[in-house]
Structure formats: structure tokens, C-alpha cells
Tab-separated table of C-alpha atoms in Angstrom:
chain	number	residue	atom	x	y	z
A	1	MET	CA	-3.144	3.726	7.359
A	2	PHE	CA	-4.199	0.308	6.878
A	3	PRO	CA	-7.158	-1.787	8.528
A	4	ASN	CA	-7.157	-3.995	10.675
A	5	THR	CA	-9.683	-6.087	13.478
A	6	ILE	CA	-10.345	-2.920	15.219
A	7	THR	CA	-11.263	-0.297	12.184
A	8	PRO	CA	-11.578	-3.171	9.520
A	9	PHE	CA	-13.231	-0.875	6.537
A	10	SER	CA	-10.903	2.306	6.916
A	11	VAL	CA	-9.070	3.068	3.603
A	12	PRO	CA	-10.019	-0.666	1.531
A	13	PHE	CA	-7.978	0.703	-1.331
A	14	MET	CA	-4.770	0.198	0.913
A	15	VAL	CA	-5.405	-3.591	0.980
A	16	GLU	CA	-5.642	-3.497	-2.706
A	17	ARG	CA	-2.843	-1.587	-3.286
A	18	ALA	CA	-0.489	-3.782	-1.150
A	19	LYS	CA	-2.068	-7.186	-2.865
A	20	ALA	CA	-1.239	-5.911	-5.765
A	21	LEU	CA	2.319	-5.220	-5.011
A	22	SER	CA	2.584	-8.140	-2.812
A	23	LEU	CA	1.992	-10.077	-6.119
A	24	LEU	CA	5.176	-8.436	-7.577
A	25	PHE	CA	7.842	-8.418	-5.228
A	26	LYS	CA	8.045	-9.975	-1.710
A	27	THR	CA	6.613	-7.645	0.536
A	28	ASP	CA	6.701	-7.156	4.887
A	29	ILE	CA	3.363	-4.968	5.687
A	30	VAL	CA	3.953	-3.114	9.167
A	31	ALA	CA	1.026	-0.716	10.255
A	32	PRO	CA	1.978	0.599	13.388
A	33	VAL	CA	-0.886	1.387	16.117
A	34	SER	CA	-0.739	4.357	18.758
A	35	TYR	CA	-1.946	3.803	22.172
A	36	VAL	CA	-2.163	6.116	25.022
A	37	PRO	CA	-1.220	4.337	28.262
A	38	LEU	CA	-3.804	4.050	31.524
A	39	LEU	CA	-6.614	4.683	28.822
A	40	LYS	CA	-8.389	2.127	27.237
A	41	ASN	CA	-7.604	1.350	23.741
A	42	ASN	CA	-8.158	-0.487	21.174
A	43	ILE	CA	-5.502	-2.293	19.666
A	44	PRO	CA	-5.449	-4.926	17.089
A	45	PRO	CA	-3.009	-7.807	17.389
A	46	PHE	CA	0.553	-7.552	16.775
A	47	VAL	CA	-0.158	-10.432	14.092
A	48	GLU	CA	-3.456	-11.029	11.813
A	49	LYS	CA	-4.378	-11.344	8.322
A	50	PHE	CA	-6.288	-9.221	6.263
A	51	ASP	CA	-7.683	-11.541	3.261
A	52	TYR	CA	-4.413	-13.332	2.789
A	53	LEU	CA	-1.679	-10.670	3.436
A	54	LYS	CA	-0.053	-10.703	7.112
A	55	VAL	CA	0.145	-7.447	8.792
A	56	LEU	CA	2.691	-6.705	11.749
A	57	HIS	CA	0.929	-4.116	14.444
A	58	PRO	CA	4.180	-2.188	16.387
A	59	GLN	CA	2.842	-0.016	19.252
A	60	TYR	CA	4.618	3.235	19.622
A	61	PHE	CA	3.536	5.943	22.453
A	62	GLY	CA	1.125	9.013	20.943
A	63	LEU	CA	1.757	12.123	22.143
A	64	PRO	CA	-1.126	14.474	22.314
A	65	SER	CA	-1.788	17.471	19.486
A	66	LEU	CA	0.367	20.071	21.501
A	67	LEU	CA	3.353	17.870	21.143
A	68	TRP	CA	2.682	17.166	17.665
A	69	PRO	CA	6.493	18.374	16.357
A	70	LEU	CA	7.636	16.135	18.628
A	71	ARG	CA	5.898	12.521	17.223
A	72	TRP	CA	7.916	11.568	15.206
A	73	ILE	CA	10.250	10.828	18.154
A	74	THR	CA	7.935	7.950	19.748
A	75	TYR	CA	7.512	6.472	15.819
A	76	TYR	CA	11.409	6.702	15.677
A	77	ILE	CA	11.894	4.868	18.924
A	78	MET	CA	8.624	2.086	17.769
A	79	CYS	CA	11.421	1.558	14.549
A	80	PHE	CA	14.464	1.403	16.929
A	81	ARG	CA	12.807	-1.431	18.538
A	82	PHE	CA	10.909	-2.743	16.287
A	83	TRP	CA	13.698	-3.616	13.915
A	84	LYS	CA	16.136	-4.353	17.166
A	85	ASN	CA	18.876	-1.616	16.595
A	86	LYS	CA	19.749	-3.118	13.023
A	87	LYS	CA	19.162	-2.975	9.304
A	88	PRO	CA	16.024	-3.783	7.986
A	89	ASP	CA	15.812	-7.165	5.375
A	90	CYS	CA	14.767	-4.982	2.756
A	91	ASP	CA	16.221	-2.877	-0.180
A	92	ILE	CA	13.455	-0.132	-0.143
A	93	MET	CA	11.270	0.950	2.472
A	94	HIS	CA	8.169	2.320	1.454
A	95	VAL	CA	5.506	4.394	3.594
A	96	GLU	CA	2.129	5.514	2.990
A	97	TRP	CA	1.763	8.874	5.437
A	98	ILE	CA	4.157	11.538	5.647
A	99	TYR	CA	4.297	12.857	9.281
A	100	PRO	CA	5.046	10.882	11.646
A	101	ASP	CA	5.295	7.768	9.574
A	102	ALA	CA	7.770	8.376	7.027
A	103	TYR	CA	9.976	11.380	9.030
A	104	ALA	CA	10.541	8.691	11.446
A	105	ALA	CA	11.208	5.768	9.582
A	106	ALA	CA	13.370	7.784	6.939
A	107	ARG	CA	15.390	8.329	9.619
A	108	TYR	CA	16.004	5.356	11.000
A	109	ALA	CA	16.262	3.821	7.191
A	110	LYS	CA	18.910	6.068	6.308
A	111	LYS	CA	21.510	5.181	8.853
A	112	TYR	CA	21.164	1.643	6.569
A	113	SER	CA	21.322	3.378	3.444
A	114	ILE	CA	18.019	1.829	2.952
A	115	LYS	CA	16.493	3.807	-0.096
A	116	PHE	CA	13.248	5.367	0.795
A	117	VAL	CA	9.653	6.052	-0.835
A	118	GLY	CA	6.762	8.103	0.743
A	119	VAL	CA	3.438	8.491	-1.046
A	120	VAL	CA	1.147	11.978	-0.895
A	121	HIS	CA	-2.775	10.597	-0.942
A	122	GLY	CA	-4.207	13.941	-0.700
A	123	ASN	CA	-3.971	17.480	1.562
A	124	GLU	CA	-4.372	15.997	4.490
A	125	ALA	CA	-1.462	14.223	4.324
A	126	ILE	CA	0.215	17.212	4.058
A	127	GLU	CA	-1.723	19.217	6.241
A	128	TYR	CA	-2.062	22.002	3.336
A	129	TYR	CA	-5.167	23.359	5.158
A	130	GLY	CA	-3.753	22.975	8.559
A	131	LYS	CA	-1.186	24.828	11.135
A	132	LYS	CA	1.319	26.753	9.162
A	133	SER	CA	3.509	25.993	11.767
A	134	HIS	CA	3.766	22.261	10.843
A	135	LYS	CA	5.009	23.205	7.350
A	136	LYS	CA	8.522	22.471	8.106
A	137	LYS	CA	8.450	19.145	9.482
A	138	TYR	CA	6.495	17.819	5.899
A	139	ILE	CA	9.360	19.862	4.091
A	140	ASN	CA	11.963	18.125	6.073
A	141	ALA	CA	10.514	15.106	5.296
A	142	PHE	CA	10.430	15.710	1.597
A	143	LYS	CA	14.649	16.410	1.757
A	144	LEU	CA	15.035	12.711	3.306
A	145	LEU	CA	12.551	10.981	0.975
A	146	ASP	CA	14.399	9.433	-2.652
A	147	LYS	CA	11.420	9.734	-4.125
A	148	ILE	CA	8.051	10.884	-4.043
A	149	ILE	CA	4.864	9.502	-5.240
A	150	VAL	CA	1.520	11.324	-5.197
A	151	VAL	CA	-2.163	10.910	-6.639
A	152	SER	CA	-2.959	14.097	-8.775
A	153	ASN	CA	-1.252	16.392	-10.848
A	154	ASP	CA	-2.600	19.000	-7.999
A	155	LEU	CA	-0.518	17.487	-5.339
A	156	LYS	CA	2.747	17.299	-8.270
A	157	HIS	CA	2.286	21.251	-8.568
A	158	LYS	CA	1.459	22.017	-4.421
A	159	LEU	CA	4.583	19.730	-3.823
A	160	VAL	CA	6.735	21.691	-5.826
A	161	ASN	CA	5.559	25.460	-5.490
A	162	GLU	CA	4.763	25.333	-1.889
A	163	TYR	CA	6.947	22.264	-0.339
A	164	HIS	CA	9.540	23.481	-2.198
A	165	VAL	CA	10.264	19.840	-3.822
A	166	ASP	CA	12.091	19.135	-7.001
A	167	LYS	CA	9.865	18.316	-9.514
A	168	ASN	CA	12.012	14.981	-10.899
A	169	LYS	CA	11.718	13.384	-7.537
A	170	ILE	CA	7.390	13.493	-7.909
A	171	SER	CA	6.107	10.506	-9.513
A	172	VAL	CA	2.035	10.759	-10.272
A	173	ILE	CA	0.533	7.732	-9.766
A	174	LEU	CA	-3.262	7.794	-9.747
A	175	ASN	CA	-5.105	4.836	-7.858
A	176	GLY	CA	-7.053	2.374	-9.269
A	177	VAL	CA	-10.030	-0.069	-9.190
A	178	ASP	CA	-10.095	-3.814	-8.605
A	179	LEU	CA	-12.164	-4.857	-11.381
A	180	ASN	CA	-13.633	-8.032	-10.150
A	181	LYS	CA	-15.172	-6.127	-7.154
A	182	PHE	CA	-17.115	-3.547	-9.704
A	183	PRO	CA	-18.338	-5.532	-12.392
A	184	VAL	CA	-20.906	-3.514	-14.891
A	185	ILE	CA	-24.080	-5.090	-14.375
A	186	ASP	CA	-27.777	-3.897	-16.452
A	187	GLN	CA	-29.090	-1.162	-14.372
A	188	LYS	CA	-32.647	-2.752	-14.448
A	189	LYS	CA	-31.395	-5.648	-12.384
A	190	ALA	CA	-29.281	-3.727	-10.082
A	191	ARG	CA	-32.475	-1.655	-9.560
A	192	PHE	CA	-34.433	-4.620	-8.931
A	193	LYS	CA	-31.663	-6.086	-6.545
A	194	LEU	CA	-31.572	-2.855	-4.345
A	195	GLY	CA	-35.905	-2.708	-4.496
A	196	LEU	CA	-35.406	0.818	-6.387
A	197	THR	CA	-38.085	2.294	-8.928
A	198	SER	CA	-37.177	1.634	-12.592
A	199	ASP	CA	-38.459	4.758	-13.770
A	200	LYS	CA	-36.825	7.197	-11.395
A	201	ILE	CA	-33.732	9.591	-12.503
A	202	ILE	CA	-31.032	8.126	-9.699
A	203	GLY	CA	-27.892	9.859	-8.809
A	204	VAL	CA	-25.721	8.200	-5.981
A	205	CYS	CA	-23.363	9.402	-3.763
A	206	VAL	CA	-20.946	7.242	-2.100
A	207	ALA	CA	-19.107	9.080	0.387
A	208	ARG	CA	-18.005	9.968	4.121
A	209	LEU	CA	-20.615	12.612	5.661
A	210	SER	CA	-17.939	15.122	6.418
A	211	GLU	CA	-17.037	18.724	5.689
A	212	GLU	CA	-14.938	18.157	2.357
A	213	LYS	CA	-17.590	16.318	0.967
A	214	ASN	CA	-19.385	19.321	0.718
A	215	LEU	CA	-22.845	17.369	0.451
A	216	ASP	CA	-24.660	20.631	1.500
A	217	ILE	CA	-24.181	22.031	-1.920
A	218	LEU	CA	-25.757	18.169	-3.191
A	219	LEU	CA	-28.482	18.909	-1.132
A	220	LYS	CA	-29.209	21.991	-2.470
A	221	SER	CA	-28.487	21.310	-5.895
A	222	VAL	CA	-31.365	18.601	-5.822
A	223	SER	CA	-34.066	21.380	-4.383
A	224	LEU	CA	-32.924	24.285	-7.698
A	225	VAL	CA	-33.167	21.288	-10.204
A	226	ALA	CA	-37.004	20.820	-8.810
A	227	ASP	CA	-37.475	17.403	-10.069
A	228	SER	CA	-39.548	14.912	-9.223
A	229	LYS	CA	-38.322	12.221	-11.336
A	230	LEU	CA	-35.067	12.904	-9.793
A	231	THR	CA	-33.765	10.377	-6.324
A	232	ILE	CA	-30.172	11.070	-4.889
A	233	TYR	CA	-29.308	7.924	-2.476
A	234	ILE	CA	-26.024	9.151	0.014
A	235	VAL	CA	-24.313	5.725	0.678
A	236	GLY	CA	-21.868	6.203	3.818
A	237	ASP	CA	-21.934	7.225	7.320
A	238	GLY	CA	-20.100	10.406	9.017
A	239	PRO	CA	-20.198	13.275	12.153
A	240	LEU	CA	-22.445	15.360	9.693
A	241	LYS	CA	-24.978	12.913	9.463
A	242	LYS	CA	-27.953	14.699	11.878
A	243	ARG	CA	-26.738	18.136	10.333
A	244	LEU	CA	-27.383	16.911	6.826
A	245	GLU	CA	-30.475	14.804	7.344
A	246	ALA	CA	-31.970	17.869	9.172
A	247	LEU	CA	-31.167	19.878	5.978
A	248	VAL	CA	-33.004	17.348	4.162
A	249	VAL	CA	-36.263	18.269	5.844
A	250	SER	CA	-35.722	21.963	5.729
A	251	LEU	CA	-35.397	22.057	2.310
A	252	GLY	CA	-38.472	19.529	1.833
A	253	LEU	CA	-36.502	17.184	-0.156
A	254	LYS	CA	-37.786	13.993	1.919
A	255	GLY	CA	-38.906	12.243	-0.829
A	256	SER	CA	-35.761	13.209	-3.331
A	257	VAL	CA	-32.833	12.634	-1.427
A	258	LYS	CA	-32.256	9.127	0.718
A	259	PHE	CA	-29.518	8.318	3.261
A	260	VAL	CA	-28.775	4.605	2.452
A	261	GLY	CA	-25.638	4.473	5.831
A	262	PRO	CA	-22.738	2.580	5.293
A	263	VAL	CA	-22.653	-0.368	2.625
A	264	PRO	CA	-19.472	-3.048	2.451
A	265	HIS	CA	-17.149	-1.759	-0.188
A	266	ASP	CA	-17.750	-5.535	-1.920
A	267	GLN	CA	-21.671	-4.720	-2.332
A	268	ILE	CA	-21.506	-0.658	-3.541
A	269	TYR	CA	-21.160	-1.862	-7.144
A	270	TRP	CA	-24.909	-2.555	-6.816
A	271	TRP	CA	-25.097	0.731	-5.979
A	272	LEU	CA	-23.067	2.646	-8.814
A	273	ASN	CA	-24.555	0.433	-11.142
A	274	ALA	CA	-28.362	1.044	-10.607
A	275	SER	CA	-27.360	4.928	-11.004
A	276	ASP	CA	-27.738	7.096	-13.589
A	277	PHE	CA	-24.741	8.827	-12.442
A	278	PHE	CA	-22.664	9.532	-9.894
A	279	CYS	CA	-21.949	12.518	-8.108
A	280	LEU	CA	-19.592	14.223	-5.646
A	281	PRO	CA	-19.499	18.352	-4.976
A	282	SER	CA	-16.243	18.102	-2.922
A	283	GLN	CA	-14.232	20.804	-1.599
A	284	ARG	CA	-10.948	18.843	-1.413
A	285	GLU	CA	-10.010	15.352	-2.820
A	286	GLY	CA	-6.576	13.820	-3.254
A	287	CYS	CA	-7.700	11.026	-5.804
A	288	PRO	CA	-11.193	9.506	-4.757
A	289	VAL	CA	-11.305	5.742	-5.409
A	290	VAL	CA	-14.591	6.061	-5.702
A	291	ILE	CA	-14.823	7.970	-9.175
A	292	HIS	CA	-12.282	5.030	-9.939
A	293	GLU	CA	-15.446	2.577	-9.194
A	294	ALA	CA	-18.155	4.956	-11.110
A	295	LEU	CA	-16.339	5.161	-14.409
A	296	ALA	CA	-15.446	1.097	-14.238
A	297	CYS	CA	-19.218	0.517	-13.532
A	298	GLY	CA	-19.439	2.871	-16.713
A	299	VAL	CA	-21.512	5.201	-14.538
A	300	PRO	CA	-20.768	9.095	-15.882
A	301	VAL	CA	-19.554	11.288	-12.771
A	302	ILE	CA	-20.581	14.749	-12.077
A	303	SER	CA	-18.033	16.653	-9.353
A	304	THR	CA	-15.488	19.013	-9.083
A	305	THR	CA	-11.975	20.100	-10.218
A	306	VAL	CA	-10.105	19.133	-6.968
A	307	GLY	CA	-7.386	16.726	-6.572
A	308	ALA	CA	-7.424	13.773	-9.426
A	309	ILE	CA	-10.542	14.315	-10.269
A	310	PRO	CA	-9.707	16.717	-13.559
A	311	ASP	CA	-7.069	14.280	-14.185
A	312	LEU	CA	-9.602	11.167	-14.903
A	313	ILE	CA	-12.596	13.528	-16.030
A	314	LYS	CA	-11.148	14.730	-19.230
A	315	ASP	CA	-13.941	15.783	-21.418
A	316	ASP	CA	-17.411	15.530	-21.200
A	317	ARG	CA	-18.076	12.026	-22.402
A	318	PHE	CA	-17.150	10.812	-19.066
A	319	GLY	CA	-19.150	13.436	-16.779
A	320	PHE	CA	-19.202	17.057	-16.390
A	321	LEU	CA	-16.887	19.457	-13.726
A	322	CYS	CA	-17.306	22.608	-12.090
A	323	GLU	CA	-15.509	24.578	-9.415
A	324	PRO	CA	-16.005	23.720	-5.805
A	325	ASP	CA	-18.623	25.384	-3.281
A	326	SER	CA	-21.177	26.557	-6.150
A	327	VAL	CA	-24.620	25.929	-6.075
A	328	SER	CA	-25.284	27.494	-8.779
A	329	GLU	CA	-22.334	25.275	-11.277
A	330	PHE	CA	-23.167	22.182	-9.431
A	331	THR	CA	-27.031	22.440	-9.939
A	332	ALA	CA	-26.333	23.056	-14.153
A	333	ILE	CA	-24.067	20.488	-14.356
A	334	MET	CA	-26.529	18.048	-12.765
A	335	LYS	CA	-29.066	18.932	-14.765
A	336	LYS	CA	-26.980	18.560	-17.902
A	337	ALA	CA	-26.132	14.861	-16.736
A	338	MET	CA	-29.711	13.930	-16.193
A	339	SER	CA	-30.597	14.455	-20.103
A	340	GLN	CA	-27.335	13.678	-21.321
A	341	ASN	CA	-27.103	10.749	-23.368
A	342	TRP	CA	-24.578	8.339	-21.674
A	343	GLY	CA	-22.082	5.531	-23.652
A	344	LYS	CA	-22.196	3.056	-20.736
A	345	GLU	CA	-19.757	0.748	-22.911
A	346	MET	CA	-17.800	3.468	-23.489
A	347	ILE	CA	-17.226	5.133	-20.044
A	348	SER	CA	-16.723	1.636	-18.228
A	349	ALA	CA	-13.852	0.691	-21.264
A	350	TYR	CA	-12.359	4.407	-19.953
A	351	GLY	CA	-12.713	3.296	-16.635
A	352	ARG	CA	-11.126	-0.241	-16.256
A	353	GLN	CA	-7.682	0.678	-17.709
A	354	PHE	CA	-7.123	1.912	-14.476
A	355	THR	CA	-6.265	-1.245	-11.984
A	356	TRP	CA	-4.493	-1.593	-9.026
A	357	ASP	CA	-2.147	-4.277	-11.271
A	358	LYS	CA	-0.963	-1.183	-13.009
A	359	VAL	CA	-0.865	1.245	-10.353
A	360	ALA	CA	1.593	-1.529	-8.494
A	361	LYS	CA	3.940	-1.989	-12.011
A	362	GLN	CA	3.964	1.871	-12.269
A	363	THR	CA	5.239	1.728	-8.399
A	364	VAL	CA	7.820	-0.733	-9.131
A	365	ASP	CA	8.968	1.480	-12.020
A	366	VAL	CA	10.012	4.109	-9.374
A	367	PHE	CA	11.194	1.839	-6.737
A	368	ARG	CA	13.471	0.699	-9.489
A	369	SER	CA	14.457	4.155	-10.470
A	370	VAL	CA	15.348	4.627	-6.809
A	371	LEU	CA	17.371	1.780	-6.807
A	372	GLU	CA	19.121	1.947	-9.740
A	373	GLY	CA	20.294	5.409	-8.677
A	374	ASP	CA	18.304	7.821	-11.043
A	375	SER	CA	17.447	10.610	-8.496
């Protein structure tokens, strides 16, 4: 769960979190990578720098999905070799993925009485929609952890009620935004920069083109809105690109929906500032950082009641939400958003409260509670 020279654009928010934490205490970043012998593996160097962060990439043998229950073993062996069967030079371990990462590393750390905190970023991180047979591994992993950070109240509810985790062991810390990378810019200036028409109603969606984002709902809603003034720009790439492009053609939306493709993270603010609203019809989410980014730019959000989105869009001043998977409901809130008189300054003031520095300070508070024995 960290970018590297092979996959530099993956999980950019992880870099922001690590940078903010590194400003508060000495942080060693270890981002293991899996490999398969005899196959051509794209492996980053053992030591590299990301921004100013030093990152280590020890390797572990990646087992096939058939051997999923045993994946923690090769990860554990990697820990054994990396720390040379000695006590790691740290007071606390903070791990961003539960299985096999936290499961294996916690088993190693416990030998030396090192405290352990794990983070759950979303449903995929606990295979909530995956194989039920895998659930026991996550339950056992949570038993090994001293504290668990989740990015939404929805995830806390699931861990308590379905993974049998003590609620007092869980802290909810929402994600954040780098305010320097997401400034508030005049809409006309942003549209001029991007070559967009100034008199259109523009909605922007920044998302991976994949199943969980439910982008077919967005396209069908645009067809039902049937307003020639509306244009939706979809920023991102993914496995469903061809299918979604075909749906645009079949719905007759070639003039109303534009696929922008991937955009560097530090350029997305232009698209957000150019928009009248941000839209994300997801079926499931953790705490989508792009919601934070839209709000920081003063852009209202139309989305669904999944993950941490209801924790962020608490009332109609910041956007409108509906249940996932409903074309009619998403169409209704889109129409409502198009006619709403939004307060850009008020939205940006609200959104700019959620910073990575604040996330880091809340995380350190969790660390302190663990080290001081508050369990």
C-alpha cells in the first residue's frame, strides 16, 4: 500500500499520510512487494525515495489465490529476514493493510512486545464482499492488534457487528487533503485553462473506471436529465473504459459525456474548480479522498450513502446523497444540484478543515493511547 517507481500513481494519499506523520516523529517506511519466481517481475529497488521519504521494499514470495490462507507465512518469513530475527527498532508498528501484512507483521512484532496499530481503508481491505471463508483470518488479525483505525463509521459498525471487534479498540479517523495541491480557483479561470465552454453546466467525476464506482448509473442519469446545457467530464482510467464508452454511444451521450483519461494528481484541482458539482455514484467506498479534494475546492458533491461519504456530506449545504444502485434517485439529486445556488466559500471553508496534518495528529493520539496502555 505505497507507490513506487513501478506504480508511481497508485494510492497517492498514502504518501500524503506518511509525509504528515513523518513531521511528528521518526518514521521508517517499509513497503514490501511480492514476487513470483521464474516470472518476469517488475520490482522496485530495495531503497528509493518518494518525494523526500526514504522507502524500503523488501520482497516476499507471492502465493497464488488458491493458497490465500497461507500467504501470511511468506510475509512472516520476509519480516524474519528483514529484521534478521531481532527486535525492530521501533516503539510501535503502523500497518496499512490487514491481510497478509498486519496479520504476519503483528505475529512477528508480538514476540518483542511491540505495540501494533492496523488501518482499514475500505471494504476491500477486509474482503467484506469476498469469500466468507476468508473472514476468520481477518477476525484473528484484529485480535492481534492493539488498536484499529478505520476511515468511516460504516467500517466501525461492520467490524463491531460482523468481525467481533471490541468497539473501544476502534478509532474513526477520516482521510484528508493536501491544501497546497487543491487550492480554490475562480471557475472561469479554470475553464479557460482547460479549454472548456464557460456557459455549460459541468459535472466532474474523478474515479477509477471499475465496477464499484457504478459509473453506468451516472451515464444513465445524464440521459434521463436530458439537458443540453449539461456536460459530464470523467477523469480516470480502468478496466471498464470500453464498456462505458460503448454505453455512452448507445445512450446517445457523445455530446454530453467526455472521457478525459488519467490526470496527474497535482492537476486534478483544475477540473474540480472548473465544475459546478462533483459526482460519484459508487456502490461501495471507504473514505474517498477525492470527496475531500472536491470540498476543499468549494465544489458540492452528489454521491451515494456508502462508506464515509455520509460522514462528510452531513447536510444539503455540501451536496446531495442517495442510495446506491438507483438511477432514478441519482437523476433526481443531479437535477437538484444543477438548479441549486451553492456557496463555494462556505463549502471550501468546511472542506479545508480536513487536512493530512489533522489526520496525523489524530493518529499520533491513537499511538499514545496504545503506548500508555489505554486498551
